[in-house]
XYZ file of C-alpha atoms in Angstrom:
352
model
C -32.495 3.041 22.797
C -31.167 6.569 23.187
C -28.227 7.598 21.033
C -25.725 7.642 23.898
C -27.648 5.100 25.876
C -27.166 1.520 26.593
C -25.697 -0.968 24.222
C -27.092 -4.457 23.796
C -24.865 -7.397 23.110
C -24.072 -11.014 23.855
C -21.698 -11.798 26.718
C -20.111 -14.818 28.364
C -20.536 -14.762 32.159
C -18.078 -17.529 33.150
C -15.547 -20.007 31.646
C -18.333 -22.165 30.169
C -18.178 -19.462 27.490
C -21.942 -19.596 26.963
C -23.110 -16.317 25.422
C -26.414 -14.680 26.253
C -28.176 -11.322 26.039
C -26.413 -8.530 27.952
C -26.984 -4.792 28.298
C -24.213 -2.331 29.124
C -23.142 1.245 28.522
C -20.616 2.480 25.999
C -18.687 5.638 26.825
C -19.977 8.987 25.611
C -18.609 10.205 22.300
C -15.307 12.069 22.795
C -13.972 14.770 20.473
C -11.773 12.240 18.611
C -14.247 9.344 18.673
C -16.397 7.649 16.091
C -19.639 5.978 17.161
C -20.396 2.996 14.935
C -23.604 1.082 14.435
C -22.282 -2.457 14.068
C -23.777 -4.346 11.140
C -21.482 -7.413 11.114
C -18.907 -9.113 13.301
C -16.652 -12.022 12.358
C -16.181 -14.984 14.688
C -12.484 -15.521 15.418
C -10.670 -18.191 17.440
C -9.821 -15.373 19.877
C -13.531 -15.392 20.790
C -13.177 -19.034 21.883
C -9.971 -18.365 23.842
C -11.331 -15.524 25.949
C -14.978 -16.532 26.366
C -13.689 -19.864 27.736
C -10.820 -18.337 29.767
C -8.153 -20.418 28.031
C -5.428 -17.925 29.006
C -6.681 -17.527 32.561
C -7.152 -13.756 32.200
C -10.776 -13.394 31.080
C -12.754 -10.594 32.714
C -16.473 -11.414 32.885
C -19.002 -10.455 31.702
C -17.081 -10.637 28.444
C -18.399 -9.397 25.088
C -16.200 -10.929 22.344
C -15.694 -9.929 18.708
C -12.834 -8.074 17.035
C -13.723 -8.289 13.347
C -16.175 -5.405 13.297
C -17.851 -3.745 10.330
C -20.535 -1.096 10.463
C -21.768 2.377 9.665
C -20.770 5.658 11.328
C -23.669 7.133 13.287
C -21.849 10.038 14.988
C -18.395 11.639 14.981
C -16.571 13.806 17.510
C -15.837 17.448 16.722
C -12.155 16.791 15.880
C -12.790 13.884 13.530
C -11.992 14.703 9.908
C -11.439 11.259 8.341
C -15.000 9.990 8.769
C -18.506 11.305 8.457
C -21.939 9.992 9.368
C -22.965 7.197 6.986
C -19.413 6.057 6.158
C -18.716 2.324 6.139
C -16.011 1.517 8.660
C -14.171 -1.356 10.273
C -12.570 -1.921 13.679
C -10.002 -4.651 14.250
C -8.189 -6.301 17.132
C -7.188 -3.175 19.092
C -8.825 0.146 19.920
C -6.070 2.093 21.648
C -2.305 2.451 22.076
C 0.112 5.034 23.515
C 0.251 6.964 20.163
C 3.720 8.156 21.058
C 6.263 5.333 20.741
C 8.306 4.515 17.627
C 5.831 1.802 16.575
C 2.737 3.951 17.006
C 4.487 6.745 15.104
C 5.155 4.280 12.306
C 1.513 3.148 11.991
C 2.396 -0.170 13.686
C 0.212 0.390 16.751
C -0.278 -3.329 17.309
C 3.398 -3.385 18.425
C 2.985 -0.398 20.803
C 5.755 -0.414 23.424
C 3.222 0.081 26.228
C 0.934 -2.540 24.705
C -2.048 -1.929 22.471
C -5.502 -2.135 24.073
C -7.421 -5.110 22.737
C -10.922 -4.543 21.371
C -12.416 -6.819 24.017
C -11.182 -7.990 27.414
C -8.585 -5.201 27.357
C -8.076 -2.465 29.934
C -8.617 0.914 28.284
C -6.932 4.204 29.231
C -9.813 5.104 31.561
C -9.575 1.779 33.400
C -12.726 0.292 31.868
C -12.732 -3.190 30.325
C -13.246 -3.122 26.562
C -16.224 -4.925 25.076
C -16.228 -6.184 21.519
C -18.343 -6.480 18.423
C -21.049 -8.935 19.471
C -22.998 -5.771 20.235
C -25.189 -3.095 18.690
C -22.666 -0.246 18.613
C -19.151 0.728 19.611
C -17.337 4.007 20.307
C -13.726 4.058 19.084
C -10.998 6.702 18.694
C -10.906 7.505 14.978
C -7.260 6.441 14.641
C -8.283 2.786 15.092
C -11.113 2.844 12.534
C -10.746 1.918 8.873
C -12.588 3.169 5.837
C -14.383 0.392 3.970
C -15.115 1.331 0.350
C -18.869 1.654 -0.269
C -18.826 -1.020 -2.967
C -17.276 -3.651 -0.669
C -19.862 -5.714 1.279
C -19.722 -5.124 5.032
C -20.226 -8.831 5.748
C -17.106 -9.624 3.691
C -15.138 -6.806 5.279
C -15.477 -8.133 8.837
C -13.022 -11.087 8.547
C -10.424 -8.851 6.909
C -10.000 -7.023 10.234
C -8.249 -9.993 11.871
C -7.943 -13.044 9.602
C -7.097 -10.967 6.531
C -4.569 -8.599 8.080
C -2.899 -11.390 10.091
C -1.670 -12.996 6.876
C -1.418 -9.863 4.708
C 0.929 -7.946 7.046
C 3.737 -10.557 7.210
C 3.322 -11.391 3.519
C 3.999 -7.744 2.666
C 6.764 -7.367 5.249
C 8.630 -10.340 3.771
C 7.952 -9.320 0.177
C 5.743 -12.285 -0.620
C 4.110 -10.267 -3.378
C 6.605 -11.093 -6.126
C 4.795 -12.677 -9.095
C 6.111 -16.072 -10.144
C 7.444 -17.058 -6.729
C 6.043 -20.010 -4.818
C 4.091 -19.976 -1.562
C 3.083 -22.780 0.755
C 0.105 -22.290 3.074
C -0.230 -24.607 6.071
C -3.805 -24.950 7.319
C -6.921 -23.928 5.419
C -9.097 -22.138 7.957
C -10.053 -18.473 8.289
C -6.434 -17.303 8.005
C -5.181 -19.934 5.571
C -7.851 -19.374 2.958
C -7.057 -15.645 2.985
C -3.334 -16.396 2.547
C -4.253 -18.435 -0.549
C -6.379 -15.596 -1.937
C -3.640 -13.008 -1.350
C -1.022 -15.360 -2.798
C -3.013 -15.751 -5.999
C -3.679 -11.987 -6.192
C 0.090 -11.409 -5.875
C 0.731 -13.816 -8.768
C 2.317 -16.588 -6.693
C 2.221 -20.315 -7.286
C 0.317 -21.550 -4.225
C 0.456 -24.967 -2.562
C -1.956 -25.754 0.278
C -0.950 -28.186 3.030
C -3.777 -29.703 5.034
C -4.309 -32.685 7.292
C -7.629 -33.310 5.585
C -8.167 -34.493 1.998
C -11.766 -33.239 2.219
C -10.596 -29.686 1.533
C -8.818 -30.548 -1.717
C -11.598 -29.802 -4.183
C -12.390 -26.475 -2.587
C -8.763 -25.385 -2.300
C -8.152 -26.011 -5.982
C -11.442 -25.045 -7.611
C -12.874 -22.329 -5.382
C -9.777 -20.747 -3.858
C -7.607 -21.212 -6.945
C -4.636 -22.936 -5.269
C -2.214 -24.571 -7.709
C -1.488 -27.668 -5.630
C -2.975 -29.460 -2.652
C -0.899 -31.714 -0.414
C -2.049 -33.896 2.470
C 0.729 -33.140 4.937
C 0.946 -36.718 6.227
C 1.700 -38.042 2.712
C 5.479 -38.406 2.785
C 5.799 -39.037 -0.943
C 4.015 -35.790 -1.784
C 6.086 -33.914 0.791
C 9.352 -35.344 -0.501
C 8.501 -34.269 -4.028
C 8.433 -30.635 -2.892
C 11.798 -30.456 -1.080
C 13.545 -27.101 -1.751
C 10.735 -25.875 -3.986
C 9.084 -23.045 -2.040
C 10.195 -19.431 -1.592
C 7.767 -18.770 1.250
C 5.587 -20.601 3.746
C 2.778 -19.087 5.816
C 1.885 -21.380 8.718
C -1.608 -20.717 10.081
C -2.005 -24.006 11.974
C -2.585 -23.689 15.697
C -2.622 -27.421 16.381
C 0.736 -28.993 17.241
C 2.641 -30.173 14.192
C 6.234 -30.933 13.184
C 8.278 -28.126 11.636
C 11.286 -29.911 10.108
C 9.305 -31.447 7.219
C 8.113 -27.975 6.175
C 11.487 -26.270 6.641
C 12.861 -28.862 4.193
C 10.486 -27.557 1.528
C 12.016 -24.070 1.518
C 14.544 -23.025 -1.078
C 17.857 -21.502 -0.019
C 17.040 -18.185 1.654
C 13.401 -19.196 2.031
C 11.134 -17.560 4.609
C 8.784 -19.319 7.024
C 6.203 -17.125 8.787
C 4.263 -18.421 11.772
C 0.907 -16.762 12.480
C -0.753 -19.605 14.373
C -0.159 -20.464 18.029
C 0.801 -24.117 18.465
C 1.830 -25.024 22.027
C 5.487 -25.257 21.001
C 7.853 -24.901 18.056
C 10.588 -27.483 17.616
C 12.954 -27.918 14.732
C 16.518 -28.974 14.188
C 19.075 -26.130 13.953
C 20.188 -27.656 10.642
C 16.695 -26.956 9.246
C 17.419 -23.272 9.748
C 21.165 -22.978 9.256
C 21.581 -25.102 6.156
C 20.084 -23.053 3.345
C 20.159 -19.856 5.440
C 16.440 -19.878 6.087
C 14.423 -17.328 8.038
C 11.679 -18.120 10.514
C 9.518 -15.207 11.568
C 6.422 -14.616 13.685
C 3.572 -12.168 13.322
C 0.271 -11.021 14.803
C -2.277 -8.798 13.063
C -0.968 -5.503 11.678
C -0.772 -1.758 12.179
C -3.324 0.796 11.047
C -1.333 1.630 7.918
C -1.161 -1.998 6.708
C -4.784 -2.658 7.623
C -6.162 0.208 5.550
C -3.887 -0.772 2.655
C -5.136 -4.372 2.833
C -8.816 -3.344 2.836
C -8.206 -1.145 -0.216
C -6.290 -3.982 -1.915
C -9.179 -6.413 -1.339
C -11.691 -3.918 -2.725
C -9.511 -3.155 -5.766
C -8.890 -6.835 -6.571
C -12.313 -8.243 -5.700
C -10.928 -10.421 -2.900
C -13.684 -11.630 -0.577
C -13.357 -14.094 2.308
C -15.560 -17.177 2.097
C -18.127 -16.666 4.822
C -21.150 -18.245 6.454
C -23.472 -15.489 7.691
C -25.328 -16.341 10.898
C -27.749 -14.646 13.321
C -26.377 -13.800 16.779
C -28.722 -16.381 18.302
C -26.518 -19.010 16.619
C -23.271 -17.674 18.172
C -22.868 -20.486 20.716
C -23.254 -23.173 18.049
C -20.884 -21.257 15.781
C -18.190 -21.140 18.474
C -18.658 -24.879 19.084
C -18.351 -25.557 15.365
C -15.270 -23.340 15.172
C -13.531 -25.450 17.833
C -14.277 -28.497 15.648
C -13.032 -26.654 12.518
C -16.463 -27.047 10.983
C -16.644 -23.747 9.080
C -15.810 -22.633 5.550
C -14.036 -20.426 6.329
C -15.329 -17.696 8.601
C -18.579 -17.189 10.461
C -19.886 -13.634 10.266
C -22.683 -12.548 12.594
C -25.401 -10.430 11.006
C -25.674 -8.094 13.990
C -27.909 -5.589 12.225
C -30.721 -8.014 11.411
C -30.581 -10.358 14.395
C -29.489 -8.479 17.529
C -32.657 -6.975 18.925
């Protein structure tokens, strides 16, 4: 495979979402680009959505993957932040206008003209972006992150979407005040990271789950302080007006009023999942002057800060490392929530 030559990957060809071997070309290295040999790629629910055309906008053949970790193999002549051999990450977007107030503020994910998604996006040159289930990627250096050498690349991958999706709103709403109390709804890829950040920030963390099977793990391995089965009304009632913050990572439909009741006066509820609708009584919001807020990943500034925070505090996602040949089974298992708590594809050792 020549240096600039073709890239190998796994692509879905139609809404069945079935992934199979696919060869394509990446663009040539530009003056501001970084060419990255991908070593690992996390499996995110976004991969399910777009491989299976759940939003009706999938462009096939589609190469998914936006939790990318790897090693720099070449840099453009203008690139100063990275050098060959550096460990780097790429997250959910690879381009933006670089000129609006949000881009200027390091919040590129909120770009006024729309950021360009890492896969299934339309890039500035009109090409369709292809993601991390592939051997290498060429990305403008602005959208690459430095991963400290002592932080495992397999662990870094899920930080690029799952990690930043909970970290960014937690920081924005000052959920890093030791001694305060946090509720986390849902214990998947995002939820387990919210628990880990909550504990690192010195919060008292309560996990809400529909499944009792996750109790032992939430308490012993993730270090949560309490575990509540959300359908248990007694347990829920006992927590009324006890939480400063709630991070809701659940994408299945669920009621909101019971959780809003758990917030203290002035409490903040952040939604990062995508249920089909949100319904709650106005009184849930108005009485007790509560805030409900939404969020998607984060800007380049927050993302780099979060990676450095994880490295400094020894925070690692819980992962199951798989070969790319297992990707179809992994995506099936993800739809059944059968993963603790993030699949990471070992691209380097399995994609040949």
